[in-house]
Tab-separated table of C-alpha atoms and ligand atoms in Angstrom:
chain	number	residue	atom	x	y	z
E	20	UNK	CA	0.000	0.000	0.000
E	21	UNK	CA	1.164	3.561	-0.750
E	22	UNK	CA	2.461	5.720	2.140
E	23	UNK	CA	-0.321	7.447	4.094
E	24	UNK	CA	-0.233	11.115	2.972
E	25	UNK	CA	-3.676	11.934	4.377
E	26	UNK	CA	-4.580	15.588	4.813
E	27	UNK	CA	-7.986	16.169	6.379
E	28	UNK	CA	-10.356	18.399	4.418
E	29	UNK	CA	-12.045	21.205	6.370
E	30	UNK	CA	-13.689	23.427	3.778
E	31	UNK	CA	-15.870	25.455	6.181
E	32	UNK	CA	-13.324	25.746	8.982
E	33	UNK	CA	-15.339	23.402	11.178
E	34	UNK	CA	-12.225	23.197	13.327
E	35	UNK	CA	-13.149	26.604	14.725
E	36	UNK	CA	-16.147	24.892	16.359
E	37	UNK	CA	-13.899	22.452	18.224
E	38	UNK	CA	-12.194	22.942	21.585
E	39	UNK	CA	-8.455	22.528	22.129
E	40	UNK	CA	-9.189	19.217	23.835
E	41	UNK	CA	-11.168	17.999	20.810
E	42	UNK	CA	-8.279	18.830	18.516
E	43	UNK	CA	-5.689	17.196	20.771
E	44	UNK	CA	-7.738	14.009	21.025
E	45	UNK	CA	-8.223	13.960	17.254
E	46	UNK	CA	-4.537	14.563	16.545
E	47	UNK	CA	-3.513	11.718	18.834
E	48	UNK	CA	-5.912	9.361	17.066
E	49	UNK	CA	-4.899	10.624	13.612
E	50	UNK	CA	-1.200	10.160	14.258
E	51	UNK	CA	-1.761	6.736	15.745
E	52	UNK	CA	-3.784	5.611	12.706
E	53	UNK	CA	-1.040	6.829	10.371
E	54	UNK	CA	1.622	5.023	12.374
E	55	UNK	CA	-0.092	1.798	13.415
E	56	UNK	CA	-3.053	1.140	11.115
E	57	UNK	CA	-2.249	2.460	7.639
E	58	UNK	CA	0.956	0.437	7.133
E	59	UNK	CA	-0.654	-2.912	7.989
E	60	UNK	CA	-4.364	-2.680	7.274
E	61	UNK	CA	-4.390	-3.706	3.635
E	62	UNK	CA	-2.473	-6.853	4.448
E	63	UNK	CA	-4.830	-7.793	7.294
E	64	UNK	CA	-7.897	-7.045	5.175
E	65	UNK	CA	-6.519	-9.255	2.397
E	66	UNK	CA	-5.843	-12.034	4.937
E	67	UNK	CA	-9.287	-11.476	6.519
E	68	UNK	CA	-7.754	-11.176	9.958
E	69	UNK	CA	-8.156	-8.685	12.792
E	70	UNK	CA	-4.778	-7.173	13.806
E	71	UNK	CA	-4.864	-7.977	17.534
E	72	UNK	CA	-1.551	-6.214	18.150
E	73	UNK	CA	-3.314	-2.837	17.862
E	74	UNK	CA	-5.648	-3.412	20.833
E	75	UNK	CA	-3.322	-1.692	23.327
E	76	UNK	CA	-2.926	1.271	21.006
E	77	UNK	CA	-6.690	1.584	20.610
E	78	UNK	CA	-6.972	1.681	24.401
E	79	UNK	CA	-4.226	4.325	24.624
E	80	UNK	CA	-5.942	6.754	22.232
E	81	UNK	CA	-9.131	6.429	24.291
E	82	UNK	CA	-11.068	4.383	21.747
E	83	UNK	CA	-12.361	1.948	24.381
E	84	UNK	CA	-14.926	3.876	26.418
E	85	UNK	CA	-14.100	7.465	25.358
E	86	UNK	CA	-17.038	8.869	27.360
E	87	UNK	CA	-17.012	6.308	30.186
E	88	UNK	CA	-15.956	7.970	33.478
E	89	UNK	CA	-12.292	7.724	34.401
E	90	UNK	CA	-13.120	5.971	37.698
E	91	UNK	CA	-13.991	2.918	35.558
E	92	UNK	CA	-10.946	3.251	33.330
E	93	UNK	CA	-12.692	5.201	30.556
E	94	UNK	CA	-11.283	8.367	29.004
E	95	UNK	CA	-13.951	10.659	30.520
E	96	UNK	CA	-14.270	12.665	27.295
E	97	UNK	CA	-17.313	14.360	25.796
E	98	UNK	CA	-19.391	13.134	22.869
E	99	UNK	CA	-17.605	15.225	20.255
E	100	UNK	CA	-14.234	13.779	21.264
E	101	UNK	CA	-15.795	10.315	21.072
E	102	UNK	CA	-17.022	11.126	17.567
E	103	UNK	CA	-13.673	12.472	16.439
E	104	UNK	CA	-11.887	9.333	17.633
E	105	UNK	CA	-14.337	7.203	15.622
E	106	UNK	CA	-13.831	9.457	12.584
E	107	UNK	CA	-10.080	9.020	12.695
E	108	UNK	CA	-10.185	5.268	13.236
E	109	UNK	CA	-12.619	4.758	10.369
E	110	UNK	CA	-10.406	6.966	8.214
E	111	UNK	CA	-8.049	4.019	8.636
E	112	UNK	CA	-10.588	1.207	8.371
E	113	UNK	CA	-14.272	0.657	9.199
E	114	UNK	CA	-13.493	-2.787	10.613
E	115	UNK	CA	-11.157	-1.377	13.237
E	116	UNK	CA	-13.717	1.295	14.075
E	117	UNK	CA	-16.310	-1.465	14.417
E	118	UNK	CA	-14.242	-3.151	17.108
E	119	UNK	CA	-13.944	0.132	18.993
E	120	UNK	CA	-17.659	0.956	18.576
E	121	UNK	CA	-18.750	-2.438	19.833
E	122	UNK	CA	-16.389	-2.313	22.800
E	123	UNK	CA	-17.414	1.216	23.814
E	124	UNK	CA	-21.059	1.621	22.958
E	125	UNK	CA	-22.402	-1.902	22.846
E	126	UNK	CA	-20.475	-3.501	25.707
E	127	UNK	CA	-19.106	-0.845	28.080
E	128	UNK	CA	-22.130	1.445	27.717
E	129	UNK	CA	-24.751	-1.145	28.797
E	130	UNK	CA	-22.555	-2.348	31.662
E	131	UNK	CA	-22.105	1.266	32.800
E	132	UNK	CA	-25.754	2.308	32.330
E	133	UNK	CA	-27.705	-0.879	33.025
E	134	UNK	CA	-25.281	-2.781	35.235
E	135	UNK	CA	-24.761	-2.669	39.006
E	136	UNK	CA	-21.626	-1.398	40.735
E	137	UNK	CA	-20.085	-4.865	41.073
E	138	UNK	CA	-20.493	-5.465	37.327
E	139	UNK	CA	-18.998	-2.052	36.508
E	140	UNK	CA	-15.992	-2.693	38.732
E	141	UNK	CA	-15.472	-6.186	37.381
E	142	UNK	CA	-15.681	-5.503	33.656
E	143	UNK	CA	-15.172	-1.843	32.749
E	144	UNK	CA	-11.469	-1.388	33.645
E	145	UNK	CA	-10.521	-4.582	31.786
E	146	UNK	CA	-12.507	-3.499	28.732
E	147	UNK	CA	-11.110	0.059	28.807
E	148	UNK	CA	-7.527	-1.239	28.794
E	149	UNK	CA	-8.192	-3.725	26.000
E	150	UNK	CA	-7.235	-6.616	28.282
E	151	UNK	CA	-10.717	-7.960	27.566
E	152	UNK	CA	-12.685	-7.561	24.357
E	153	UNK	CA	-16.463	-7.669	24.336
E	154	UNK	CA	-19.184	-8.337	21.811
E	155	UNK	CA	-22.902	-7.551	21.565
E	156	UNK	CA	-25.406	-10.225	20.642
E	157	UNK	CA	-28.717	-8.877	19.379
E	158	UNK	CA	-29.174	-10.077	15.776
E	159	UNK	CA	-30.398	-13.626	15.182
E	160	UNK	CA	-30.603	-15.751	12.027
E	161	UNK	CA	-34.326	-14.963	11.651
E	162	UNK	CA	-34.443	-11.574	13.382
E	163	UNK	CA	-32.285	-8.766	11.994
E	164	UNK	CA	-34.227	-5.556	11.392
E	165	UNK	CA	-36.858	-6.846	13.790
E	166	UNK	CA	-34.854	-7.726	16.916
E	167	UNK	CA	-37.969	-7.667	19.104
E	168	UNK	CA	-38.922	-10.998	17.537
E	169	UNK	CA	-35.834	-12.709	18.994
E	170	UNK	CA	-36.162	-16.304	20.188
E	171	UNK	CA	-33.013	-16.545	22.337
E	172	UNK	CA	-34.327	-17.089	25.842
E	173	UNK	CA	-33.445	-17.938	29.426
E	174	UNK	CA	-35.243	-19.772	32.187
E	175	UNK	CA	-34.912	-19.181	35.916
E	176	UNK	CA	-33.489	-22.376	37.444
E	177	UNK	CA	-33.271	-21.124	41.025
E	178	UNK	CA	-29.544	-20.536	41.498
E	179	UNK	CA	-28.785	-19.747	37.808
E	180	UNK	CA	-30.363	-18.910	34.452
E	181	UNK	CA	-30.389	-21.445	31.606
E	182	UNK	CA	-29.708	-19.718	28.273
E	183	UNK	CA	-30.532	-21.114	24.805
E	184	UNK	CA	-30.441	-19.637	21.321
E	185	UNK	CA	-28.216	-18.372	18.515
E	186	UNK	CA	-26.957	-14.922	17.595
E	187	UNK	CA	-25.560	-14.158	14.149
E	188	UNK	CA	-23.311	-11.521	12.562
E	189	UNK	CA	-21.635	-10.629	15.839
E	190	UNK	CA	-18.577	-8.364	15.556
E	191	UNK	CA	-15.627	-9.404	17.772
E	192	UNK	CA	-17.376	-12.701	18.627
E	193	UNK	CA	-14.505	-15.025	17.681
E	194	UNK	CA	-12.111	-13.590	20.263
E	195	UNK	CA	-14.314	-11.738	22.779
E	196	UNK	CA	-13.982	-12.701	26.438
E	197	UNK	CA	-17.454	-11.401	27.315
E	198	UNK	CA	-20.701	-11.085	25.383
E	199	UNK	CA	-23.595	-8.785	26.219
E	200	UNK	CA	-26.446	-11.046	25.132
E	201	UNK	CA	-30.052	-9.949	24.692
E	202	UNK	CA	-32.540	-12.696	25.502
E	203	UNK	CA	-36.157	-13.106	26.580
E	204	UNK	CA	-37.205	-14.278	30.044
E	205	UNK	CA	-40.133	-16.636	30.602
E	206	UNK	CA	-42.602	-13.726	30.270
E	207	UNK	CA	-41.089	-12.645	26.939
E	208	UNK	CA	-39.322	-9.546	28.336
E	209	UNK	CA	-35.871	-8.759	26.935
E	210	UNK	CA	-32.887	-8.571	29.325
E	211	UNK	CA	-29.133	-8.241	28.937
E	212	UNK	CA	-26.933	-11.068	30.235
E	213	UNK	CA	-23.143	-11.096	30.560
E	214	UNK	CA	-21.909	-14.376	29.116
E	215	UNK	CA	-18.217	-15.165	29.475
E	216	UNK	CA	-16.022	-17.274	27.225
E	217	UNK	CA	-15.481	-20.656	28.860
E	218	UNK	CA	-19.050	-21.054	30.156
E	219	UNK	CA	-20.112	-24.575	29.251
E	220	UNK	CA	-22.313	-24.768	26.140
E	221	UNK	CA	-21.191	-21.353	24.812
E	222	UNK	CA	-19.379	-21.343	21.427
E	223	UNK	CA	-18.437	-18.591	18.944
E	224	UNK	CA	-17.810	-19.981	15.440
E	225	UNK	CA	-16.272	-17.479	13.028
E	226	UNK	CA	-18.133	-16.261	9.925
E	227	UNK	CA	-15.953	-16.633	6.828
E	228	UNK	CA	-16.130	-15.494	3.185
E	229	UNK	CA	-16.946	-11.848	3.851
E	230	UNK	CA	-16.070	-9.350	1.103
E	231	UNK	CA	-16.626	-6.497	3.558
E	232	UNK	CA	-15.115	-5.601	6.956
E	233	UNK	CA	-12.481	-8.222	6.288
E	234	UNK	CA	-10.177	-6.897	9.016
E	235	UNK	CA	-12.985	-7.268	11.578
E	236	UNK	CA	-13.752	-10.658	13.093
E	237	UNK	CA	-17.424	-11.649	12.845
E	238	UNK	CA	-19.055	-14.739	14.264
E	239	UNK	CA	-22.037	-16.469	15.798
E	240	UNK	CA	-22.871	-16.864	19.465
E	241	UNK	CA	-24.374	-20.263	20.201
E	242	UNK	CA	-25.927	-21.000	23.586
E	243	UNK	CA	-26.698	-24.616	24.281
E	244	UNK	CA	-28.087	-24.857	27.820
E	245	UNK	CA	-25.562	-22.340	29.140
E	246	UNK	CA	-25.757	-21.885	32.913
E	247	UNK	CA	-25.411	-18.151	33.490
E	248	UNK	CA	-24.876	-16.998	37.100
E	249	UNK	CA	-27.722	-14.790	38.328
E	250	UNK	CA	-25.340	-11.945	39.116
E	251	UNK	CA	-24.634	-11.678	35.355
E	252	UNK	CA	-28.044	-10.195	34.528
E	253	UNK	CA	-27.937	-6.428	33.859
E	254	UNK	CA	-30.450	-5.276	36.482
E	255	UNK	CA	-31.159	-1.635	35.682
E	256	UNK	CA	-32.961	-1.740	32.352
E	257	UNK	CA	-35.020	-4.274	30.408
E	258	UNK	CA	-37.246	-4.349	27.334
E	259	UNK	CA	-36.268	-3.603	23.720
E	260	UNK	CA	-35.378	-0.040	24.746
E	261	UNK	CA	-32.289	-1.390	26.528
E	262	UNK	CA	-30.437	-2.672	23.428
E	263	UNK	CA	-31.830	0.221	21.362
E	264	UNK	CA	-30.258	2.669	23.834
E	265	UNK	CA	-26.858	1.073	23.149
E	266	UNK	CA	-27.482	1.295	19.405
E	267	UNK	CA	-28.136	5.036	19.693
E	268	UNK	CA	-24.673	5.497	21.111
E	269	UNK	CA	-23.020	3.272	18.506
E	270	UNK	CA	-24.942	4.799	15.587
E	271	UNK	CA	-23.837	8.240	16.707
E	272	UNK	CA	-20.202	7.053	16.539
E	273	UNK	CA	-20.809	5.523	13.104
E	274	UNK	CA	-22.139	8.855	11.817
E	275	UNK	CA	-18.727	10.350	12.657
E	276	UNK	CA	-16.821	7.307	11.460
E	277	UNK	CA	-18.368	7.418	7.992
E	278	UNK	CA	-17.033	10.960	7.571
E	279	UNK	CA	-13.542	9.558	8.181
E	280	UNK	CA	-13.902	6.958	5.417
E	281	UNK	CA	-15.284	9.613	3.050
E	282	UNK	CA	-12.454	12.041	3.859
E	283	UNK	CA	-9.865	9.388	3.103
E	284	UNK	CA	-11.448	8.565	-0.272
E	285	UNK	CA	-11.793	12.241	-1.207
E	286	UNK	CA	-8.248	13.112	-0.144
E	287	UNK	CA	-6.812	10.168	-2.078
E	288	UNK	CA	-8.796	11.003	-5.217
E	289	UNK	CA	-7.942	14.710	-5.041
E	290	UNK	CA	-4.210	13.980	-4.796
E	291	UNK	CA	-4.389	11.400	-7.590
E	292	UNK	CA	-6.320	13.779	-9.854
E	293	UNK	CA	-3.499	16.308	-9.644
E	294	UNK	CA	-0.785	13.750	-10.359
E	295	UNK	CA	-2.286	11.476	-13.009
E	296	UNK	CA	-1.722	12.794	-16.540
E	297	UNK	CA	-3.928	11.895	-19.513
E	298	UNK	CA	-4.214	13.751	-22.823
E	299	UNK	CA	-1.268	15.861	-21.667
E	300	UNK	CA	-3.006	17.270	-18.574
E	301	UNK	CA	-3.697	16.230	-14.990
E	302	UNK	CA	-7.085	14.494	-14.950
E	303	UNK	CA	-8.156	16.982	-12.244
E	304	UNK	CA	-8.281	19.596	-14.977
E	305	UNK	CA	-11.163	17.840	-16.717
E	306	UNK	CA	-14.562	19.195	-15.746
E	307	UNK	CA	-16.042	15.727	-15.253
E	308	UNK	CA	-13.459	14.921	-12.578
E	309	UNK	CA	-13.837	18.346	-10.966
E	310	UNK	CA	-17.595	17.771	-10.714
E	311	UNK	CA	-16.990	14.568	-8.783
E	312	UNK	CA	-14.477	16.185	-6.433
E	313	UNK	CA	-16.579	19.333	-5.894
E	314	UNK	CA	-19.644	17.280	-5.034
E	315	UNK	CA	-17.612	15.140	-2.651
E	316	UNK	CA	-16.302	18.059	-0.621
E	317	UNK	CA	-19.777	19.603	-0.559
E	318	UNK	CA	-21.275	16.422	0.891
E	319	UNK	CA	-18.426	15.948	3.373
E	320	UNK	CA	-18.845	19.529	4.578
E	321	UNK	CA	-22.611	19.102	5.040
E	322	UNK	CA	-22.011	15.882	6.982
E	323	UNK	CA	-19.365	17.517	9.174
E	324	UNK	CA	-21.777	20.293	10.150
E	325	UNK	CA	-24.720	17.940	10.708
E	326	UNK	CA	-22.637	15.677	12.881
E	327	UNK	CA	-20.957	18.428	14.882
E	328	UNK	CA	-24.411	19.824	15.703
E	329	UNK	CA	-25.590	16.349	16.702
E	330	UNK	CA	-22.560	16.143	19.015
E	331	UNK	CA	-23.545	19.413	20.684
E	332	UNK	CA	-27.075	18.079	21.204
E	333	UNK	CA	-25.668	14.813	22.521
E	334	UNK	CA	-23.426	16.614	24.994
E	335	UNK	CA	-26.571	18.361	26.291
E	336	UNK	CA	-28.453	15.031	26.425
E	337	UNK	CA	-30.861	16.424	23.865
E	338	UNK	CA	-30.110	14.293	20.775
E	339	UNK	CA	-33.110	12.135	19.893
E	340	UNK	CA	-32.876	8.606	18.494
E	341	UNK	CA	-34.457	9.870	15.269
E	342	UNK	CA	-31.830	12.607	14.906
E	343	UNK	CA	-29.111	9.998	15.331
E	344	UNK	CA	-30.795	7.798	12.706
E	345	UNK	CA	-30.818	10.683	10.248
E	346	UNK	CA	-27.091	11.323	10.696
E	347	UNK	CA	-26.113	7.638	10.496
E	348	UNK	CA	-28.155	7.167	7.349
E	349	UNK	CA	-27.043	10.360	5.656
E	350	UNK	CA	-23.356	10.011	6.429
E	351	UNK	CA	-22.965	6.362	5.494
E	352	UNK	CA	-24.813	6.946	2.235
E	353	UNK	CA	-22.614	9.986	1.605
E	354	UNK	CA	-19.465	7.948	2.275
E	355	UNK	CA	-20.448	4.997	0.097
E	356	UNK	CA	-21.292	7.336	-2.800
E	357	UNK	CA	-17.975	9.154	-2.409
E	358	UNK	CA	-16.055	5.874	-2.246
E	359	UNK	CA	-17.652	4.783	-5.523
E	360	UNK	CA	-16.904	8.083	-7.275
E	361	UNK	CA	-13.369	8.293	-5.866
E	362	UNK	CA	-12.637	4.809	-7.132
E	363	UNK	CA	-13.582	5.900	-10.631
E	364	UNK	CA	-11.211	8.861	-10.446
E	365	UNK	CA	-8.385	6.394	-9.816
E	366	UNK	CA	-9.321	4.368	-12.881
E	367	UNK	CA	-7.839	0.877	-12.805
E	368	UNK	CA	-5.602	1.727	-9.852
E	369	UNK	CA	-8.764	2.280	-7.838
E	370	UNK	CA	-9.519	-1.415	-7.632
E	371	UNK	CA	-6.117	-2.343	-6.201
E	372	UNK	CA	-4.906	-2.567	-2.630
E	373	UNK	CA	-2.300	0.096	-3.415
E	374	UNK	CA	-4.978	2.581	-2.376
E	375	UNK	CA	-7.555	2.432	0.416
E	376	UNK	CA	-10.642	3.302	-1.631
E	377	UNK	CA	-11.852	-0.142	-2.677
E	378	UNK	CA	-11.446	-1.406	0.888
E	379	UNK	CA	-13.471	1.544	2.218
E	380	UNK	CA	-16.089	0.954	-0.453
E	381	UNK	CA	-16.508	-2.702	0.446
E	382	UNK	CA	-16.455	-1.958	4.193
E	383	UNK	CA	-19.204	0.604	3.842
E	384	UNK	CA	-21.517	-2.076	2.415
E	385	UNK	CA	-21.616	-3.507	5.946
E	386	UNK	CA	-21.789	-0.137	7.629
E	387	UNK	CA	-24.864	0.810	5.582
E	388	UNK	CA	-26.534	-2.438	6.729
E	389	UNK	CA	-25.548	-2.915	10.357
E	390	UNK	CA	-26.846	-0.917	13.309
E	391	UNK	CA	-30.083	-0.445	11.391
E	392	UNK	CA	-30.205	-0.614	7.610
E	393	UNK	CA	-30.479	2.413	5.330
E	394	UNK	CA	-34.196	1.616	4.890
E	395	UNK	CA	-34.886	1.211	8.583
E	396	UNK	CA	-33.363	4.598	9.437
E	397	UNK	CA	-35.521	6.210	6.780
E	398	UNK	CA	-38.598	4.626	8.352
E	399	UNK	CA	-37.503	5.952	11.754
E	400	UNK	CA	-37.413	9.472	10.297
E	401	UNK	CA	-40.751	8.816	8.604
E	402	UNK	CA	-42.308	7.735	11.890
E	403	UNK	CA	-40.831	10.731	13.688
E	404	UNK	CA	-42.171	13.335	11.274
E	405	UNK	CA	-45.583	11.793	10.529
E	406	UNK	CA	-46.347	10.031	13.787
E	407	UNK	CA	-47.418	7.055	11.644
E	408	UNK	CA	-45.650	3.725	12.180
E	409	UNK	CA	-44.607	1.943	8.967
E	410	UNK	CA	-43.253	-1.020	10.969
E	411	UNK	CA	-46.733	-2.164	12.027
P	3	FAD	C1	-20.289	-7.268	9.232
P	3	FAD	C2	-21.485	-7.190	10.138
P	3	FAD	C3	-21.293	-7.028	11.501
P	3	FAD	C4	-22.401	-7.001	12.363
P	3	FAD	N1	-22.205	-6.890	13.726
P	3	FAD	C5	-23.273	-7.051	14.571
P	3	FAD	C6	-23.073	-7.118	15.988
P	3	FAD	O1	-21.958	-6.939	16.494
P	3	FAD	N2	-24.149	-7.380	16.786
P	3	FAD	C7	-25.402	-7.581	16.291
P	3	FAD	O2	-26.309	-7.821	17.072
P	3	FAD	N3	-25.628	-7.515	14.937
P	3	FAD	C8	-24.593	-7.261	14.077
P	3	FAD	N4	-24.808	-7.218	12.713
P	3	FAD	C9	-26.146	-7.487	12.190
P	3	FAD	C10	-26.840	-6.279	11.559
P	3	FAD	O3	-27.226	-5.372	12.536
P	3	FAD	C11	-27.985	-6.817	10.699
P	3	FAD	O4	-27.399	-7.409	9.550
P	3	FAD	C12	-28.961	-5.715	10.310
P	3	FAD	O5	-29.694	-5.277	11.421
P	3	FAD	C13	-29.938	-6.183	9.223
P	3	FAD	O6	-30.498	-7.406	9.544
P	3	FAD	P1	-30.517	-8.597	8.446
P	3	FAD	O7	-29.138	-8.743	7.927
P	3	FAD	O8	-31.156	-9.766	9.082
P	3	FAD	O9	-31.389	-8.021	7.288
P	3	FAD	P2	-33.005	-8.066	7.201
P	3	FAD	O10	-33.591	-7.503	8.451
P	3	FAD	O11	-33.434	-9.404	6.750
P	3	FAD	O12	-33.268	-7.009	6.025
P	3	FAD	C14	-33.130	-7.351	4.649
P	3	FAD	C15	-33.634	-6.174	3.826
P	3	FAD	O13	-35.022	-5.936	4.125
P	3	FAD	C16	-35.211	-4.582	4.498
P	3	FAD	N5	-36.282	-4.476	5.478
P	3	FAD	C17	-36.412	-5.157	6.655
P	3	FAD	N6	-37.499	-4.754	7.316
P	3	FAD	C18	-38.079	-3.802	6.560
P	3	FAD	C19	-39.235	-2.967	6.707
P	3	FAD	N7	-40.013	-3.025	7.811
P	3	FAD	N8	-39.527	-2.092	5.715
P	3	FAD	C20	-38.733	-1.993	4.613
P	3	FAD	N9	-37.647	-2.747	4.409
P	3	FAD	C21	-37.319	-3.626	5.382
P	3	FAD	C22	-33.871	-4.135	5.053
P	3	FAD	O14	-33.723	-2.715	4.980
P	3	FAD	C23	-32.899	-4.874	4.150
P	3	FAD	O15	-32.683	-4.144	2.978
P	3	FAD	C24	-23.705	-7.141	11.831
P	3	FAD	C25	-23.878	-7.269	10.437
P	3	FAD	C26	-22.796	-7.284	9.599
P	3	FAD	C27	-23.024	-7.434	8.117
């Protein structure tokens, strides 16, 4: 892969809206990605392997629990810093950002918000340091967009719960030490359970043959009469709102992350367009290529402003789930469109691993599907503005 010459676009001086702390956090993440991710990521994506050696580095830049209080090992940062870290990591690779998103928003967040003090003390510091990796089991083979239909269930056996079922498409599953698993009790109410690797009857087979998020490990979670200790139930929230609350936090991070992938594609294509000569001129001098580049920076700028504003609302605890859906949907769609256009600007070189664009493009096919598909987020906006529920 070519050396990482990334220069972040900031057409509307959005930086002026950031604090010194935001910029410091972002710089640390940006430098780390250049040093530790860019040189190796193409190779790991080609091998379809997660680079485990970067876990400590991810912890050091605050990617594991950016907004979790420092008393539990988190970085104690605000929501905009969290977003900027996700942006920079996804600038490197969406698969690496997925690992950080799952760890922070889908594992640490529910333990922090829905867990008791003993659970927080036991798990959060280990997860913040990267000593333990977590995963989040919501999706099932027959229940993706409709997680409320899940069939994974547990029965109260007096001194323990007995868990049965299967989860599918679970990021980090093949090497996670702990899984936050959503399952129904005997009354049909959804609860979160902390299931640890090594519990009898719990297996995590890896999902192979992915053309997308190849540097992220994906797998199933299979529970065959797993005895889960009663103290592993998250006590402070139940019902579908509990996992959806985690998804709000992760989707917010994805909205930022997608900007990172788009920035990388735009920056690569812009540089290439000035260097590549055809018909005696740089291809960037042709109006057709300028149209592509001008539209890209316009869309990136709109996404930066939308997402910064969402971060301000989130810091004030005022961001609604529907606002987060709008940003996730808009930004991932923006990024996937830019990746496709940027790849064309690179011509044949665009399909090779010499450049990051094709990898981003393929990764974004997962990002536009997971954490609520493009369609589902549109329906959430539709419900919010009309008050009429298209899901029923
Ligand atoms: C790489 C990867 C990693 C993932 N990681 C995780 C993870 O860590 N944890 C986890 O729990 N899940 C994870 N997922 C699962 C992901 O969240 C689901 O794939 C997603 O929610 C969609 O579910 P589905 O694949 O079953 O698609 P389906 O729900 O079957 O949807 C298929 C199509 O039908 C459309 N559709 C569905 N319902 C409606 C409707 N009411 N109206 C209109 N159209 C509709 C969808 O938009 C989509 O286009 C991951 C997925 C991938 C690909």
